[in-house]
Amino acid sequence: MSKYYVNKFLYTVDRDPELLRRYKEDPRALVTTWEQSIGPKLNDYERSTVHALTDAEREALIQHDYVALFEMGAHFFLSLTIFIALYDEEYMAKHGPLSFQREFAAKLSHWTGKEYPSVAT
Amino acid sequence: MATLAAVLASTHHPFYLKATTAPPEQQMPQAPEWKRKVEAYRETLTRAKPDILVMVGADHFHQFFLDNYPTFLIGKARRYDATFYNEEREFGLPKYVLEGDEDLSGYMLQGLLDREFDFAFSNELKIDHSIICPIITVRPQADLPVVPIYANIFAPPLPSPKRFYKLGRAIREIIDSYPSDKRIAAIGTGHLSLELGGPRQFGEHGPDPEFDRQAIEWLANGDIEAILANVTHESLAKAGNATAGFMDMILMLGIAGPEKAAYVDNLDLFHTMEAYFTWYPEGAAA
């Protein structure tokens, strides 16, 4: 398990409009590209060999599965921000303001009153 | 010596600007009241006539990430760019360039090190909405030099509530001893109960109205004893997964000292309780 690497995916994609567009249009292709050429980058030249996604993490990212990501302990701010970027506009147009955010909350309702999975890394 | 002219602690709500500048027919019903309250709060800073702003916030994975996330960091640069692409996109926040004050940054950093707060520093810091939100609410002309301070309320493990208070006390001592005739205001933002990316997010109120009520009372009374007796990382997490932002409010109370606030206001909004506090330290001609 690598919460760090899941967070690195969310962080690097959310801050880059082009990667974000590709993550919306073809998540599987973008996740593959990310694992090959973006995730391992420590900076423009240096590469890191430390982290890798598990199959479950990869699948959660490909499926835009924010419930699974919450349950894995992905950072709540990164997860909320990136999925708002992907879905807020279309939900807003169809169902009004905050409809995506409220659906997001409802899908996690089984965690109400329980201790959440830790986001500590 | 410098004068600590005012201490402001408030919640920050990145949607304030969007909510209050949308065309009237698209505004939420509370927008006019929200704007009135913020403008009244702004006046508590204006009348303190500050020359420099010491600003406390937290980087939300904008410049800093988990490969190198600072527990405490101070900006030490002649100016600061502000607002990242994803903040413009999500919140509609404009970009800013704020002037720095290298002399006070350097004095503050040395003073913190001397008091055993071993800060990280940045000579090239781009600041995020934790500092831009209060610029928009209390100093929208963005015309004063700033000294940005980040404390980690965001990427656990976090420092203890007591450590936030002690850091505030240290910052107060350093401002009080700064050899300058400038008037300094300290402005920090955090949260009351808040949930982001969890089951209690974006409800009709904040996730824990009882915590909010109590937290406002504690801060209004400057009751640090009650805060330290009741607030732990666990109690904050119970009140909402982003409620750790309350520790930046504790830090601000450390700067003000355990005194009653001179100004207290709040607004129950969807999603979160907004709250606004100002202290005028003794001797400050406000």
Tab-separated table of N, CA and C in Angstrom, chain A residues 4 7-8 11 14-17 20 70 75-78 80-81 84-85 98 101-102 104-105 108-109 111-112 116 119-121, chain B residues 60-67 84-86 89-90 129 154-157 195-204 241-242 270:
chain	number	residue	atom	x	y	z
A	4	TYR	N	1.134	7.432	0.062
A	4	TYR	CA	1.943	8.530	-0.458
A	4	TYR	C	1.808	8.622	-1.978
A	7	ASN	N	-1.545	9.773	-3.178
A	7	ASN	CA	-1.604	11.223	-2.994
A	7	ASN	C	-0.763	11.950	-4.036
A	8	LYS	N	0.391	11.350	-4.382
A	8	LYS	CA	1.247	11.990	-5.395
A	8	LYS	C	0.519	12.046	-6.737
A	11	TYR	N	-2.117	14.809	-6.411
A	11	TYR	CA	-1.453	16.109	-6.318
A	11	TYR	C	-0.893	16.562	-7.680
A	14	ASP	N	-3.935	17.106	-10.273
A	14	ASP	CA	-4.841	18.220	-9.967
A	14	ASP	C	-4.233	19.572	-10.305
A	15	ARG	N	-2.902	19.670	-10.218
A	15	ARG	CA	-2.262	20.973	-10.414
A	15	ARG	C	-1.886	21.230	-11.871
A	16	ASP	N	-2.263	20.326	-12.778
A	16	ASP	CA	-1.843	20.447	-14.177
A	16	ASP	C	-3.074	20.309	-15.082
A	17	PRO	N	-3.508	21.398	-15.703
A	17	PRO	CA	-4.767	21.352	-16.471
A	17	PRO	C	-4.771	20.287	-17.570
A	20	LEU	N	-5.165	16.853	-15.999
A	20	LEU	CA	-6.527	16.761	-15.481
A	20	LEU	C	-7.511	16.432	-16.609
A	70	PHE	N	-11.035	7.115	-0.139
A	70	PHE	CA	-11.271	7.507	1.259
A	70	PHE	C	-10.904	6.347	2.178
A	75	HIS	N	-5.550	11.501	1.011
A	75	HIS	CA	-5.825	12.772	1.691
A	75	HIS	C	-7.141	13.368	1.199
A	76	PHE	N	-7.993	13.713	2.167
A	76	PHE	CA	-9.348	14.175	1.844
A	76	PHE	C	-9.354	15.435	0.974
A	77	PHE	N	-8.400	16.320	1.193
A	77	PHE	CA	-8.415	17.577	0.431
A	77	PHE	C	-8.084	17.312	-1.039
A	78	LEU	N	-7.089	16.463	-1.279
A	78	LEU	CA	-6.709	16.146	-2.667
A	78	LEU	C	-7.847	15.444	-3.385
A	80	LEU	N	-11.147	15.382	-2.676
A	80	LEU	CA	-12.297	16.253	-2.927
A	80	LEU	C	-12.009	17.227	-4.069
A	81	THR	N	-10.839	17.843	-4.026
A	81	THR	CA	-10.515	18.876	-5.014
A	81	THR	C	-10.496	18.317	-6.433
A	84	ILE	N	-14.055	17.317	-7.627
A	84	ILE	CA	-14.835	18.522	-7.930
A	84	ILE	C	-14.435	19.035	-9.316
A	85	ALA	N	-13.125	19.044	-9.581
A	85	ALA	CA	-12.667	19.510	-10.892
A	85	ALA	C	-13.255	18.661	-12.018
A	98	LEU	N	-23.723	22.294	-5.482
A	98	LEU	CA	-23.308	21.369	-4.418
A	98	LEU	C	-23.864	19.950	-4.581
A	101	GLN	N	-21.005	17.456	-4.476
A	101	GLN	CA	-20.427	17.347	-3.134
A	101	GLN	C	-21.355	16.552	-2.213
A	102	ARG	N	-22.669	16.737	-2.373
A	102	ARG	CA	-23.607	16.027	-1.491
A	102	ARG	C	-23.712	14.542	-1.854
A	104	PHE	N	-21.224	12.849	-3.107
A	104	PHE	CA	-19.925	12.372	-2.588
A	104	PHE	C	-20.100	12.017	-1.105
A	105	ALA	N	-20.693	12.940	-0.345
A	105	ALA	CA	-20.905	12.709	1.089
A	105	ALA	C	-21.815	11.505	1.320
A	108	LEU	N	-20.428	8.123	1.203
A	108	LEU	CA	-19.563	7.773	2.330
A	108	LEU	C	-20.337	7.682	3.641
A	109	SER	N	-21.676	7.700	3.547
A	109	SER	CA	-22.479	7.835	4.770
A	109	SER	C	-22.273	6.679	5.742
A	111	TRP	N	-19.692	5.747	6.889
A	111	TRP	CA	-18.593	6.095	7.808
A	111	TRP	C	-19.030	7.074	8.895
A	112	THR	N	-20.242	7.584	8.808
A	112	THR	CA	-20.704	8.560	9.809
A	112	THR	C	-20.644	7.942	11.197
A	116	TYR	N	-12.524	7.511	10.972
A	116	TYR	CA	-12.184	7.375	9.551
A	116	TYR	C	-10.803	6.728	9.390
A	119	VAL	N	-5.357	9.417	7.389
A	119	VAL	CA	-4.672	9.973	6.214
A	119	VAL	C	-3.190	10.208	6.496
A	120	ALA	N	-2.741	9.839	7.681
A	120	ALA	CA	-1.313	10.039	8.010
A	120	ALA	C	-0.451	9.192	7.089
A	121	THR	N	0.695	9.738	6.702
A	121	THR	CA	1.600	8.988	5.808
A	121	THR	C	2.960	8.831	6.473
B	60	HIS	N	-2.002	24.160	1.508
B	60	HIS	CA	-2.894	23.024	1.225
B	60	HIS	C	-2.363	22.218	0.038
B	61	PHE	N	-1.170	21.671	0.160
B	61	PHE	CA	-0.522	20.937	-0.947
B	61	PHE	C	-0.513	21.770	-2.223
B	62	HIS	N	-0.083	23.018	-2.096
B	62	HIS	CA	0.071	23.824	-3.296
B	62	HIS	C	1.542	23.950	-3.648
B	63	GLN	N	2.328	24.539	-2.759
B	63	GLN	CA	3.778	24.531	-2.986
B	63	GLN	C	4.434	23.324	-2.313
B	64	PHE	N	3.873	22.881	-1.202
B	64	PHE	CA	4.511	21.813	-0.422
B	64	PHE	C	3.692	20.531	-0.497
B	65	PHE	N	4.424	19.423	-0.597
B	65	PHE	CA	3.777	18.118	-0.692
B	65	PHE	C	4.450	17.176	0.305
B	66	LEU	N	4.023	15.928	0.302
B	66	LEU	CA	4.462	14.981	1.321
B	66	LEU	C	5.907	14.508	1.137
B	67	ASP	N	6.559	14.906	0.049
B	67	ASP	CA	7.991	14.605	-0.062
B	67	ASP	C	8.805	15.523	0.842
B	84	PHE	N	-2.759	29.673	-6.679
B	84	PHE	CA	-2.349	28.631	-7.621
B	84	PHE	C	-3.463	28.363	-8.643
B	85	TYR	N	-3.069	27.760	-9.739
B	85	TYR	CA	-4.025	27.447	-10.811
B	85	TYR	C	-5.270	26.729	-10.282
B	86	ASN	N	-5.053	25.710	-9.418
B	86	ASN	CA	-6.231	24.936	-8.990
B	86	ASN	C	-7.103	25.712	-7.992
B	89	ARG	N	-9.191	27.865	-10.361
B	89	ARG	CA	-10.184	26.999	-10.998
B	89	ARG	C	-11.340	26.690	-10.050
B	90	GLU	N	-11.023	26.279	-8.826
B	90	GLU	CA	-12.086	25.819	-7.936
B	90	GLU	C	-12.807	26.966	-7.233
B	129	HIS	N	-4.578	30.073	-0.535
B	129	HIS	CA	-5.795	30.765	-0.096
B	129	HIS	C	-5.880	30.930	1.421
B	154	PHE	N	-2.555	20.232	8.467
B	154	PHE	CA	-3.074	19.671	7.225
B	154	PHE	C	-2.594	18.247	6.920
B	155	ALA	N	-1.327	17.973	7.175
B	155	ALA	CA	-0.739	16.687	6.778
B	155	ALA	C	-0.216	15.981	8.025
B	156	PRO	N	-1.038	15.104	8.636
B	156	PRO	CA	-0.631	14.491	9.894
B	156	PRO	C	0.577	13.561	9.723
B	157	PRO	N	1.353	13.357	10.792
B	157	PRO	CA	1.132	13.805	12.171
B	157	PRO	C	1.358	15.311	12.379
B	195	GLU	N	-15.605	19.527	7.622
B	195	GLU	CA	-15.406	18.224	6.980
B	195	GLU	C	-15.189	18.448	5.483
B	196	LEU	N	-14.167	17.812	4.945
B	196	LEU	CA	-13.880	17.888	3.510
B	196	LEU	C	-13.627	16.479	2.997
B	197	GLY	N	-14.313	16.117	1.939
B	197	GLY	CA	-14.076	14.795	1.354
B	197	GLY	C	-14.520	13.659	2.254
B	198	GLY	N	-15.499	13.911	3.129
B	198	GLY	CA	-16.015	12.856	4.008
B	198	GLY	C	-17.535	12.908	4.071
B	199	PRO	N	-18.157	12.015	4.831
B	199	PRO	CA	-19.622	11.900	4.829
B	199	PRO	C	-20.360	13.119	5.383
B	200	ARG	N	-19.694	13.945	6.188
B	200	ARG	CA	-20.393	15.092	6.776
B	200	ARG	C	-20.150	16.391	6.017
B	201	GLN	N	-19.536	16.322	4.826
B	201	GLN	CA	-19.206	17.562	4.120
B	201	GLN	C	-20.447	18.224	3.512
B	202	PHE	N	-20.380	19.533	3.400
B	202	PHE	CA	-21.392	20.336	2.693
B	202	PHE	C	-22.816	20.071	3.172
B	203	GLY	N	-22.962	19.966	4.486
B	203	GLY	CA	-24.304	19.857	5.059
B	203	GLY	C	-24.925	21.235	5.214
B	204	GLU	N	-26.071	21.271	5.891
B	204	GLU	CA	-26.760	22.546	6.105
B	204	GLU	C	-25.997	23.425	7.083
B	241	ASN	N	-13.223	15.989	9.825
B	241	ASN	CA	-11.875	15.548	9.453
B	241	ASN	C	-10.920	16.693	9.132
B	242	ALA	N	-11.446	17.936	8.971
B	242	ALA	CA	-10.556	19.080	8.724
B	242	ALA	C	-10.599	20.082	9.888
B	270	PHE	N	-24.049	27.345	5.276
B	270	PHE	CA	-24.021	25.959	4.819
B	270	PHE	C	-22.588	25.472	4.987
